[in-house]
Short mmCIF file of C-alpha atoms and ligand atoms in Angstrom, two decimals:
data_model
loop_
_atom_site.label_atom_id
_atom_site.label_comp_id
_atom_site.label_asym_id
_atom_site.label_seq_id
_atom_site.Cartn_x
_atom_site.Cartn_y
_atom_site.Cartn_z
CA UNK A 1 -14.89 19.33 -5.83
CA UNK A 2 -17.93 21.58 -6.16
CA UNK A 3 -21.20 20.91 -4.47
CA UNK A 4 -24.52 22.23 -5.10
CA UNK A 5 -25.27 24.40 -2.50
CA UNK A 6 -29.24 24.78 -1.70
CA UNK A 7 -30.65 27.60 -0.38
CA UNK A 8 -33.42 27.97 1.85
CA UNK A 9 -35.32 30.74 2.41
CA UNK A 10 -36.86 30.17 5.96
CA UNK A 11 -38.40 31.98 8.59
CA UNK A 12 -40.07 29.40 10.86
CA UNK A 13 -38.20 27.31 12.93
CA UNK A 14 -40.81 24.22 12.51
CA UNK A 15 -40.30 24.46 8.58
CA UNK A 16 -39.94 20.96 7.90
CA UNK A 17 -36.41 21.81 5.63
CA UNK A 18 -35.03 22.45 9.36
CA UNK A 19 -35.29 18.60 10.18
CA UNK A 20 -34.16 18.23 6.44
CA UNK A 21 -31.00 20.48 7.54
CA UNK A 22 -30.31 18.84 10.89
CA UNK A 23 -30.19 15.50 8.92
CA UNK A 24 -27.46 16.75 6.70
CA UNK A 25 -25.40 17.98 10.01
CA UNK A 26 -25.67 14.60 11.87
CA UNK A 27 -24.52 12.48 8.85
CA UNK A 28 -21.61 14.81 8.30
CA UNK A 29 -22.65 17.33 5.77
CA UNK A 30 -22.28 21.24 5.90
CA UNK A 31 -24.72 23.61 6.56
CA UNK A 32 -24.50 27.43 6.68
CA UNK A 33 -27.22 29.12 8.88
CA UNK A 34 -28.21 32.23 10.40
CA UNK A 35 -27.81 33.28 14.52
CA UNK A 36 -27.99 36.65 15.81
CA UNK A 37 -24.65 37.42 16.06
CA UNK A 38 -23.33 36.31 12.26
CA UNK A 39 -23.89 33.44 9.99
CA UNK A 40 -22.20 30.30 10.97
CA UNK A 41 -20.84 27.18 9.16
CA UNK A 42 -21.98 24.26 10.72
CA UNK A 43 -20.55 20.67 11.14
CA UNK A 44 -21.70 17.84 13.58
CA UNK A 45 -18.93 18.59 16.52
CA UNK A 46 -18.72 14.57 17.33
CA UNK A 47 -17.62 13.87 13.87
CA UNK A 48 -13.90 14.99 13.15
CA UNK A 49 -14.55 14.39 9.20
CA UNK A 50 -17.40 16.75 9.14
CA UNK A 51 -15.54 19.14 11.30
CA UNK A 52 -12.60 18.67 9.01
CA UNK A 53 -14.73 19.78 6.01
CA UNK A 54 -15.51 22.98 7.76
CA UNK A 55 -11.33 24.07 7.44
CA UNK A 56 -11.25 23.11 4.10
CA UNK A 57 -14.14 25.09 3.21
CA UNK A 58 -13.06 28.16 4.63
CA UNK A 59 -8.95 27.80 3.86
CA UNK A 60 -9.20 28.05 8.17
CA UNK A 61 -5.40 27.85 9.52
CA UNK A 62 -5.81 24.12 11.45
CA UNK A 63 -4.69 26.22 14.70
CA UNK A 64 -7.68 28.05 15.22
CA UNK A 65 -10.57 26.35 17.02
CA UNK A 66 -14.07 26.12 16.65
CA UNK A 67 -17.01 26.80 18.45
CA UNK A 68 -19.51 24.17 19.59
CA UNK A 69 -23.00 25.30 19.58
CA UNK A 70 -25.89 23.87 21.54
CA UNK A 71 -29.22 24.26 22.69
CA UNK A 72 -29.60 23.96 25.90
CA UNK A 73 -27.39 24.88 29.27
CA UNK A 74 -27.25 20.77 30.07
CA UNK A 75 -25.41 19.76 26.86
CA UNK A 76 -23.40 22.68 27.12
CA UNK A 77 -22.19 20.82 30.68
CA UNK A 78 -22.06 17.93 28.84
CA UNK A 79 -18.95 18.99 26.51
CA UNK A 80 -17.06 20.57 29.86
CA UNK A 81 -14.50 19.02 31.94
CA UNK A 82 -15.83 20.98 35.01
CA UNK A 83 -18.72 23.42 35.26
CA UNK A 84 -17.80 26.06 37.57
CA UNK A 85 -20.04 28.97 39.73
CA UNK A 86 -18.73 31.51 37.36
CA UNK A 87 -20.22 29.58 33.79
CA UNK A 88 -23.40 28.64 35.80
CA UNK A 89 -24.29 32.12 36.40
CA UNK A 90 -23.13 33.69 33.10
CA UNK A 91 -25.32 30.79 31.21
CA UNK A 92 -28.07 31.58 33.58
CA UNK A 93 -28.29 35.29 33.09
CA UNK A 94 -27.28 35.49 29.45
CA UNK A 95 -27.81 32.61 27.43
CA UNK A 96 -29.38 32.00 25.44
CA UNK A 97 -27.23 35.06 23.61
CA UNK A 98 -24.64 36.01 21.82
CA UNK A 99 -21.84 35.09 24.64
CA UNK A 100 -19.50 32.03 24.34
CA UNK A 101 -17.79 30.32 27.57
CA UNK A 102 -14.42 29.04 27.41
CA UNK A 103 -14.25 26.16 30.22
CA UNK A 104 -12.25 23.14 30.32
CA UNK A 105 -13.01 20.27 27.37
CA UNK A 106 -14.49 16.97 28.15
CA UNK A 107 -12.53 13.82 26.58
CA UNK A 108 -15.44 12.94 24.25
CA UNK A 109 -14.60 16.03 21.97
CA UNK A 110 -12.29 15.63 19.06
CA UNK A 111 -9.08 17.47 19.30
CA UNK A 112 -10.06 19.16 15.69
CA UNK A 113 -12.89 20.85 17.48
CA UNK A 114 -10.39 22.56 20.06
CA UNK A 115 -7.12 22.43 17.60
CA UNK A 116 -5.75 20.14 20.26
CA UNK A 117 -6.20 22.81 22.80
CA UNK A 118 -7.21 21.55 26.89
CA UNK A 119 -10.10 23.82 26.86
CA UNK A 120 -13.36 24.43 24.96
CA UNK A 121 -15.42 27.48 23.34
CA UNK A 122 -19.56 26.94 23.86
CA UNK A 123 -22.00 29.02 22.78
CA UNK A 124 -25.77 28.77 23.09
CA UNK A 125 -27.33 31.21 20.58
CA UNK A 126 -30.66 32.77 20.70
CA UNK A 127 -32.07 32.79 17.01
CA UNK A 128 -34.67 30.81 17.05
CA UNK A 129 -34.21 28.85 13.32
CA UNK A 130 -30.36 28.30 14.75
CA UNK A 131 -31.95 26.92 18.01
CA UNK A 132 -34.55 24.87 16.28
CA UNK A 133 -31.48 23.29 13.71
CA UNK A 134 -29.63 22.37 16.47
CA UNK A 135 -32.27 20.58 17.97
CA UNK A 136 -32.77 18.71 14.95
CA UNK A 137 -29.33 18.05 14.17
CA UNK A 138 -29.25 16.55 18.01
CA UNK A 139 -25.46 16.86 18.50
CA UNK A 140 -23.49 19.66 19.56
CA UNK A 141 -23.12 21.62 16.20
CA UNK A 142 -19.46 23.20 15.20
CA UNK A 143 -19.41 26.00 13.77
CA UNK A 144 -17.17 29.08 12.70
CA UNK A 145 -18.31 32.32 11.04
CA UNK A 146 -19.39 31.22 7.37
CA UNK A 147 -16.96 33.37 5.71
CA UNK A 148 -13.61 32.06 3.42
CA UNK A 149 -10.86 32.48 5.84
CA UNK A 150 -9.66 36.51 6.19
CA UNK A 151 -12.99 38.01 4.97
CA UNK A 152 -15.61 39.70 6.59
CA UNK A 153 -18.23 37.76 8.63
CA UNK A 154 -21.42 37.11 7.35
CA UNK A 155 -24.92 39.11 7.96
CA UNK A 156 -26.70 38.11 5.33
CA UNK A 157 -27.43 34.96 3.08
CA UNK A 158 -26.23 36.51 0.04
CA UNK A 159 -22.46 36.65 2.06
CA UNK A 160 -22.02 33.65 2.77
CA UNK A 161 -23.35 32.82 -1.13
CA UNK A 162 -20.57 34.95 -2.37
CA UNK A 163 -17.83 33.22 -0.11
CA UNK A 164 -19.36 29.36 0.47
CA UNK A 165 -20.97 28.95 -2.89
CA UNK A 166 -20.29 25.45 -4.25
CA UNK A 167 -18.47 24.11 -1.56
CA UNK A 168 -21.21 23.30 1.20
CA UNK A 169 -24.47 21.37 1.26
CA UNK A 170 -26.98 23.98 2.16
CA UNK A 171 -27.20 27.94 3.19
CA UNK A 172 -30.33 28.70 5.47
CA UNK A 173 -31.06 32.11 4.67
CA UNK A 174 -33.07 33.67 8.02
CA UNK A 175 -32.49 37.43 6.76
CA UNK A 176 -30.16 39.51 8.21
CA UNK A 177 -28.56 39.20 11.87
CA UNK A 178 -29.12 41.15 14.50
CA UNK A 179 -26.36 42.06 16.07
CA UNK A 180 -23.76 41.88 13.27
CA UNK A 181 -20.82 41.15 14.89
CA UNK A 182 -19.29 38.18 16.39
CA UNK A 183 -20.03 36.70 20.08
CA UNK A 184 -18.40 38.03 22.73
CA UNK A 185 -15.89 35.29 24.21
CA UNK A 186 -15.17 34.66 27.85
CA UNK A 187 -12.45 32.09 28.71
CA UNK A 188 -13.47 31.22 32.63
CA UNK A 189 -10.15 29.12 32.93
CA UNK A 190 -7.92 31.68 33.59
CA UNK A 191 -8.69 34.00 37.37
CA UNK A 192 -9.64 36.35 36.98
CA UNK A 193 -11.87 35.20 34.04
CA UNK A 194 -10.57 37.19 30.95
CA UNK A 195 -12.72 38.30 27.50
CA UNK A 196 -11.00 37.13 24.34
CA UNK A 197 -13.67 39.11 22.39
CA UNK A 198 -15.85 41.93 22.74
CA UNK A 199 -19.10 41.77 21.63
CA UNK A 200 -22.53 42.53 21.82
CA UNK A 201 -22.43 41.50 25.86
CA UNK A 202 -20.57 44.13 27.25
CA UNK A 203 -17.81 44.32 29.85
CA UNK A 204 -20.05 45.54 32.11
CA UNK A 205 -22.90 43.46 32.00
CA UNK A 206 -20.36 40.42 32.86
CA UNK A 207 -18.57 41.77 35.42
CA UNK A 208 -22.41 42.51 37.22
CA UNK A 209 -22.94 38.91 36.94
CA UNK A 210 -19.46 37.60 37.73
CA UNK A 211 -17.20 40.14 39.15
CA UNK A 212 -13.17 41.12 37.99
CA UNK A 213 -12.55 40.49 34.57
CA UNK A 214 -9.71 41.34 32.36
CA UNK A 215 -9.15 42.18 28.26
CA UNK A 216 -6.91 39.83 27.02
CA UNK A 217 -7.59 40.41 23.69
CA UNK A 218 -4.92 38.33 21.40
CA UNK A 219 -5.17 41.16 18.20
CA UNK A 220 -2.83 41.58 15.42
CA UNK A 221 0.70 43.52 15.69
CA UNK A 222 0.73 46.59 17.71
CA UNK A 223 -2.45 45.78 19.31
CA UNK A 224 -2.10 42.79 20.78
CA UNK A 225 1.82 44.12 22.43
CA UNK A 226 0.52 47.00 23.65
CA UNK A 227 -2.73 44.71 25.39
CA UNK A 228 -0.82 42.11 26.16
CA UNK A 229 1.72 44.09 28.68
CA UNK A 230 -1.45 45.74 29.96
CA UNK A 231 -2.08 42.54 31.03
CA UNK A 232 1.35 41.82 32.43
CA UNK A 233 1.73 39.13 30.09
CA UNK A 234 4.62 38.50 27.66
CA UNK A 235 4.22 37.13 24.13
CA UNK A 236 4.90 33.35 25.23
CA UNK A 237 1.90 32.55 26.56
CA UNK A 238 -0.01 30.59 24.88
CA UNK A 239 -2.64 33.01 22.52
CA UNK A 240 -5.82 32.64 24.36
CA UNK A 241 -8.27 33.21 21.02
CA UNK A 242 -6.02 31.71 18.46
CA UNK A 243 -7.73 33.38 15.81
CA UNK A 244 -8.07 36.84 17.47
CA UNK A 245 -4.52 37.06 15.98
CA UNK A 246 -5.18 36.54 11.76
CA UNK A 247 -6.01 39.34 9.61
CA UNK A 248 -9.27 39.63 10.00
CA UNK A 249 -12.51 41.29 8.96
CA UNK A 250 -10.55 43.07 5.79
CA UNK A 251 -11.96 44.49 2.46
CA UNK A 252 -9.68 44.97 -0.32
CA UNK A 253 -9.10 48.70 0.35
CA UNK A 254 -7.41 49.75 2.77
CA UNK A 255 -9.54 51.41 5.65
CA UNK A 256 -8.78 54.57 7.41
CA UNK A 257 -10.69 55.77 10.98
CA UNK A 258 -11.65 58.65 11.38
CA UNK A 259 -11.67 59.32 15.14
CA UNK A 260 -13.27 63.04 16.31
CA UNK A 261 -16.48 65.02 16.91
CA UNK A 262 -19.10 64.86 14.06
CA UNK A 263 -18.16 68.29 12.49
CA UNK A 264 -14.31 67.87 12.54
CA UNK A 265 -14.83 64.53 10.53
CA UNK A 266 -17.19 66.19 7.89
CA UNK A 267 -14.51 69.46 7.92
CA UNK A 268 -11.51 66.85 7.33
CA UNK A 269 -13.27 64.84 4.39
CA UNK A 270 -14.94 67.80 2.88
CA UNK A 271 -10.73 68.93 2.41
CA UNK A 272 -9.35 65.89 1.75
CA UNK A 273 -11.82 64.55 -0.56
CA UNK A 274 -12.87 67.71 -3.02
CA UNK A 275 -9.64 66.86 -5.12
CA UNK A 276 -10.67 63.40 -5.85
CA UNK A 277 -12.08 63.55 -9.35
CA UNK A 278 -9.65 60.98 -11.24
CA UNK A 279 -12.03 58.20 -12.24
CA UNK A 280 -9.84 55.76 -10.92
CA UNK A 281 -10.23 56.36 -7.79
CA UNK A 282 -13.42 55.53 -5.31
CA UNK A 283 -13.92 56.61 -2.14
CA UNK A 284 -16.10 54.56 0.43
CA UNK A 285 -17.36 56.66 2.98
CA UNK A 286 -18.93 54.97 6.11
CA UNK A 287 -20.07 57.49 8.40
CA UNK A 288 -22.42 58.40 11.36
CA UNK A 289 -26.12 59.57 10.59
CA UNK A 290 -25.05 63.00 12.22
CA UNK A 291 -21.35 63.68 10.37
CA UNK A 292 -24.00 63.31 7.05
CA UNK A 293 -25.76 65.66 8.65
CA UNK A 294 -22.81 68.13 8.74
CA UNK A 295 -21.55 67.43 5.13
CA UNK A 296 -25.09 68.18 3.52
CA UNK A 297 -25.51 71.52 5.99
CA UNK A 298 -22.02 72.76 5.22
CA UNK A 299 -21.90 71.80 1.34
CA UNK A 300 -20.02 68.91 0.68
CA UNK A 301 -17.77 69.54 -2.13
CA UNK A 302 -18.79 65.76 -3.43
CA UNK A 303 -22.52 64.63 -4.18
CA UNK A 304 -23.27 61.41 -2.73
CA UNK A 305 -24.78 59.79 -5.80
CA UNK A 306 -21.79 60.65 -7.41
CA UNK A 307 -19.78 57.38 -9.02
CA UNK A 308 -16.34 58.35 -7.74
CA UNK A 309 -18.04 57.73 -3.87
CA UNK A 310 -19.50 54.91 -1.99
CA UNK A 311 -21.63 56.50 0.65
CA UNK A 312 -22.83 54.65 3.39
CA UNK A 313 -25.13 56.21 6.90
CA UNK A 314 -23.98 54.04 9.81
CA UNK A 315 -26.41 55.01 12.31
CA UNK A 316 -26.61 57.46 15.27
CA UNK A 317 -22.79 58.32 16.91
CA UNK A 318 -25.21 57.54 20.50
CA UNK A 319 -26.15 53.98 18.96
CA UNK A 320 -22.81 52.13 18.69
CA UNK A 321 -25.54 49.03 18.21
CA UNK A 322 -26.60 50.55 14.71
CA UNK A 323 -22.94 50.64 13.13
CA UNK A 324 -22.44 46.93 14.74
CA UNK A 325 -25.22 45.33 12.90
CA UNK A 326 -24.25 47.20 9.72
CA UNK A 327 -20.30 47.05 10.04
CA UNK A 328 -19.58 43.94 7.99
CA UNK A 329 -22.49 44.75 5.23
CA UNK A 330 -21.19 47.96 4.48
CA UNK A 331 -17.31 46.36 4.44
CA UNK A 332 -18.27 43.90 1.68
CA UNK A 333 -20.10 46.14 -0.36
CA UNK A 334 -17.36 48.45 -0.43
CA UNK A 335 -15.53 45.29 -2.18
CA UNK A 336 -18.46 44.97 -4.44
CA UNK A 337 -18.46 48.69 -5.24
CA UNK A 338 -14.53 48.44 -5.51
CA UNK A 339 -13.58 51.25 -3.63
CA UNK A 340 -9.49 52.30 -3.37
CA UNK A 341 -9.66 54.17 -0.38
CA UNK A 342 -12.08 53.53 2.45
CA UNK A 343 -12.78 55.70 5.56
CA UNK A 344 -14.90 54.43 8.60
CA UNK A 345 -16.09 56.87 11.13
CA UNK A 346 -15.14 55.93 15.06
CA UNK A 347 -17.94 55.41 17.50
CA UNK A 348 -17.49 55.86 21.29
CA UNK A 349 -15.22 53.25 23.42
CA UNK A 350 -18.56 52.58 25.71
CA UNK A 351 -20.55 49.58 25.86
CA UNK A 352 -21.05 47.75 22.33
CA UNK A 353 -18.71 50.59 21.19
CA UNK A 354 -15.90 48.72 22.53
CA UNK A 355 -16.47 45.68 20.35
CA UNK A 356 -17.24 47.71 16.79
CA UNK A 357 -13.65 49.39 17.56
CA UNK A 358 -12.05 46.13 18.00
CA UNK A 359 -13.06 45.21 14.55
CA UNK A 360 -11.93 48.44 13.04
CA UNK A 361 -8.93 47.85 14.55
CA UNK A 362 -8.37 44.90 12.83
CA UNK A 363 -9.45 46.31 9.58
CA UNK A 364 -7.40 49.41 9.90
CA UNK A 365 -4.57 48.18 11.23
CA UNK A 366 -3.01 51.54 12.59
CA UNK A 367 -4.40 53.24 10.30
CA UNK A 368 -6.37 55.62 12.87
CA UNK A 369 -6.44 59.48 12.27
CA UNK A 370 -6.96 62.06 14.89
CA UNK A 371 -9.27 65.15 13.18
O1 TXA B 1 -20.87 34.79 17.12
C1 TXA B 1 -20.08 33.86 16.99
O2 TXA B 1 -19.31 33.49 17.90
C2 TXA B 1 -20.06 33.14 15.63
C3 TXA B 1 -21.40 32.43 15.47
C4 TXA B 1 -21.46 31.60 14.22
O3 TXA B 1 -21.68 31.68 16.61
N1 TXA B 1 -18.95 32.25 15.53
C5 TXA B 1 -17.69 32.68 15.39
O4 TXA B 1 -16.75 31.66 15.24
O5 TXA B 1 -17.38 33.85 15.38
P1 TXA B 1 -15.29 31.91 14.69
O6 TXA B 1 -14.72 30.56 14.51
O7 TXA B 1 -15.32 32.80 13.52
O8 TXA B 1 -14.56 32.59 15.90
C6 TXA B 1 -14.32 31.83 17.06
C7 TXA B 1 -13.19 32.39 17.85
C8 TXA B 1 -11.84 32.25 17.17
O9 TXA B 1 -11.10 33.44 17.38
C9 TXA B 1 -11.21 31.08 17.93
O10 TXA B 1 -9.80 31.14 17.95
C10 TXA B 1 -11.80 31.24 19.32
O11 TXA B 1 -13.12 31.64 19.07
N2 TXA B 1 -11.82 29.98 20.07
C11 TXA B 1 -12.43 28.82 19.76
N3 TXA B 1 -12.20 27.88 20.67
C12 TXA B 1 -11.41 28.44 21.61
C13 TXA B 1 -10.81 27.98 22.82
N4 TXA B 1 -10.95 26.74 23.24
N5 TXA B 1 -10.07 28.85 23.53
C14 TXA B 1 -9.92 30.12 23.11
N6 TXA B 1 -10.45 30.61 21.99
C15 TXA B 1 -11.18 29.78 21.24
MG1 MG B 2 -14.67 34.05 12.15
#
């Protein structure tokens, strides 16, 4: 059945649509909306219908639970079982942010929230028109990335148009996020506490506030053996992120990473790519700020406004932040643009670095090359 889906420009939080929005929430209707990490889909979390419509919307597998989103550090200990040291310090310090706390659930939750798991994912975002909708919807608010199921997440509006179009009530459009890239996730039921997703919070900042953590990142195929006996673990266990282990994140191209210094990646392209003339062919080519800088000093053999080339500056190598918060933008367009071949340039492992990788990773596949 198609809907009419409204969009609303908005960028103050008291704009009186936002009480319209939370309306639609608490009497079970869907609304897309903007926080700083991506764009969510949002459902009332008490209401297993609403939350139902969510999976339908996106084609979600029924096995992969959702995130409830609050807007304040007391109803987040409302939806928890037990509220340990560990979560009281990490909401303390970093919420509100883009960081969500796996804890034990508390009964009142339906089991479509948690896909019948024991424990719960709670997240208390930052962006102010996000906080101000939850506080209007005034129930703990449900919500996935606002993409169909196995596409890119959502930075802008005009995504979550392309994917949601017709089949929810409303899309709050708040600009573009932030950060880009989904929360990091922290499951504090396991000791030591273990993240199921990097993100913009870093490794490091968490283990300053709460000490020994492990990656036990759940990813697709060869990553997620090869983490998984890092961890000691064997494939039994239960997947800790359920949906850390779809496709994910993919365009229809497939994507190549180009992993080296900025030269050596403009040297290997300028190679590889001065063949290319067919007209069938497009080339996306998402790289740093300095690698351009290398390709226009040494001549590429390709003009960038050229039609057989998508070209796309990702920000400084140094600012792993910059390529985050354009990762999933420049992914879609290449779609859009209907590139054949796609190649991303690496950033470094450190800090936010580690969580950019982690979605090449699942872009790519293995499909990493040393230059
Ligand atoms: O930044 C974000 O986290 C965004 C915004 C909208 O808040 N949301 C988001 O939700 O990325 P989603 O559904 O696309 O990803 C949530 C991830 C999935 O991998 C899911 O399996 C995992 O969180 N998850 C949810 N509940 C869980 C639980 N109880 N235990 C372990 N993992 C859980
Ligand atoms: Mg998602």
């Amino acid at each position: 059945m198609t809907k009419t889906t409204q969009i609303w420009h908005i960028d103050d939080p008291a704009d009186p649509r936002v009480a319209e929005a939370g309306r639609i929430l608490r009497e079970g209707g869907l609304v897309a909306f903007p926080t700083e990490t991506v764009y969510g889909l949002g459902a009332n979390g008490l209401d297993a219908e609403a939350v139902a419509g969510i999976y339908r919307a996106k084609g979600r597998p029924a096995d992969n639970p959702l995130i409830l989103h609050v807007a304040s550090i007391a109803e987040a200990k409302a939806l928890a079982r037990e509220w340990g040291d560990a979560a009281q310090r990490l909401a303390g310090k970093l919420w509100p942010g883009p960081l969500t706390i796996v804890v034990n659930a508390a009964e009142h939750i339906p089991a479509i929230v948690t896909a019948g798991l024991e424990t719960v994912a709670i997240r208390y975002p930052s962006d102010p028109i996000a906080l101000a909708l939850i506080e209007a919807a005034g129930v703990p608010v449900a919500a996935p990335s606002a993409n169909a199921s196995g596409r890119p997440s959502p930075t802008r509006a005009e995504h979550v148009l392309d994917d949601m179009g017709g089949k929810i009530d409303a899309i709050i459009d708040g600009g573009p996020c932030k950060v880009g890239l989904e929360s990091t996730i922290v499951d504090l039921t396991v000791e030591p506490p273990a993240i199921l997703r990097p993100g913009d919070i870093t490794r490091e900042a968490l283990s300053r506030i709460i000490g020994e953590i492990r990656d036990v990142e759940v990813g697709n195929a060869g990553v997620q053996s090869a983490e998984m006996r890092n961890a000691g673990q064997s494939d039994a266990d239960t997947p800790k992120a359920p949906g850390m282990k779809y496709r994910h994140y993919a365009p229809n191209a497939p994507v190549t990473v180009l992993e080296g210094e900025p030269q050596a990646v403009a040297d290997f392209l300028r190679k590889r790519l001065a063949p290319t003339k067919s007209p069938q062919q497009k080339t996306a080519l998402l790289l740093s700020t300095e690698t351009w800088r290398y390709l226009a000093m040494g001549g590429a053999q390709f003009d960038k406004d050229e039609k057989s080339h998508y070209c796309r500056d990702m920000g400084s190598r140094d600012k792993p932040w910059e390529m985050a918060a354009l990762l999933y933008d420049a992914l879609r367009a290449c779609d859009r643009e209907a590139a054949t071949q796609i190649f991303v340039e690496a950033c470094a492992p450190e800090g936010q670095g580690a969580a950019v990788l982690n979605r090449l990773r699942k872009a790519a596949g293995d499909r990493f090359i040393q230059v």
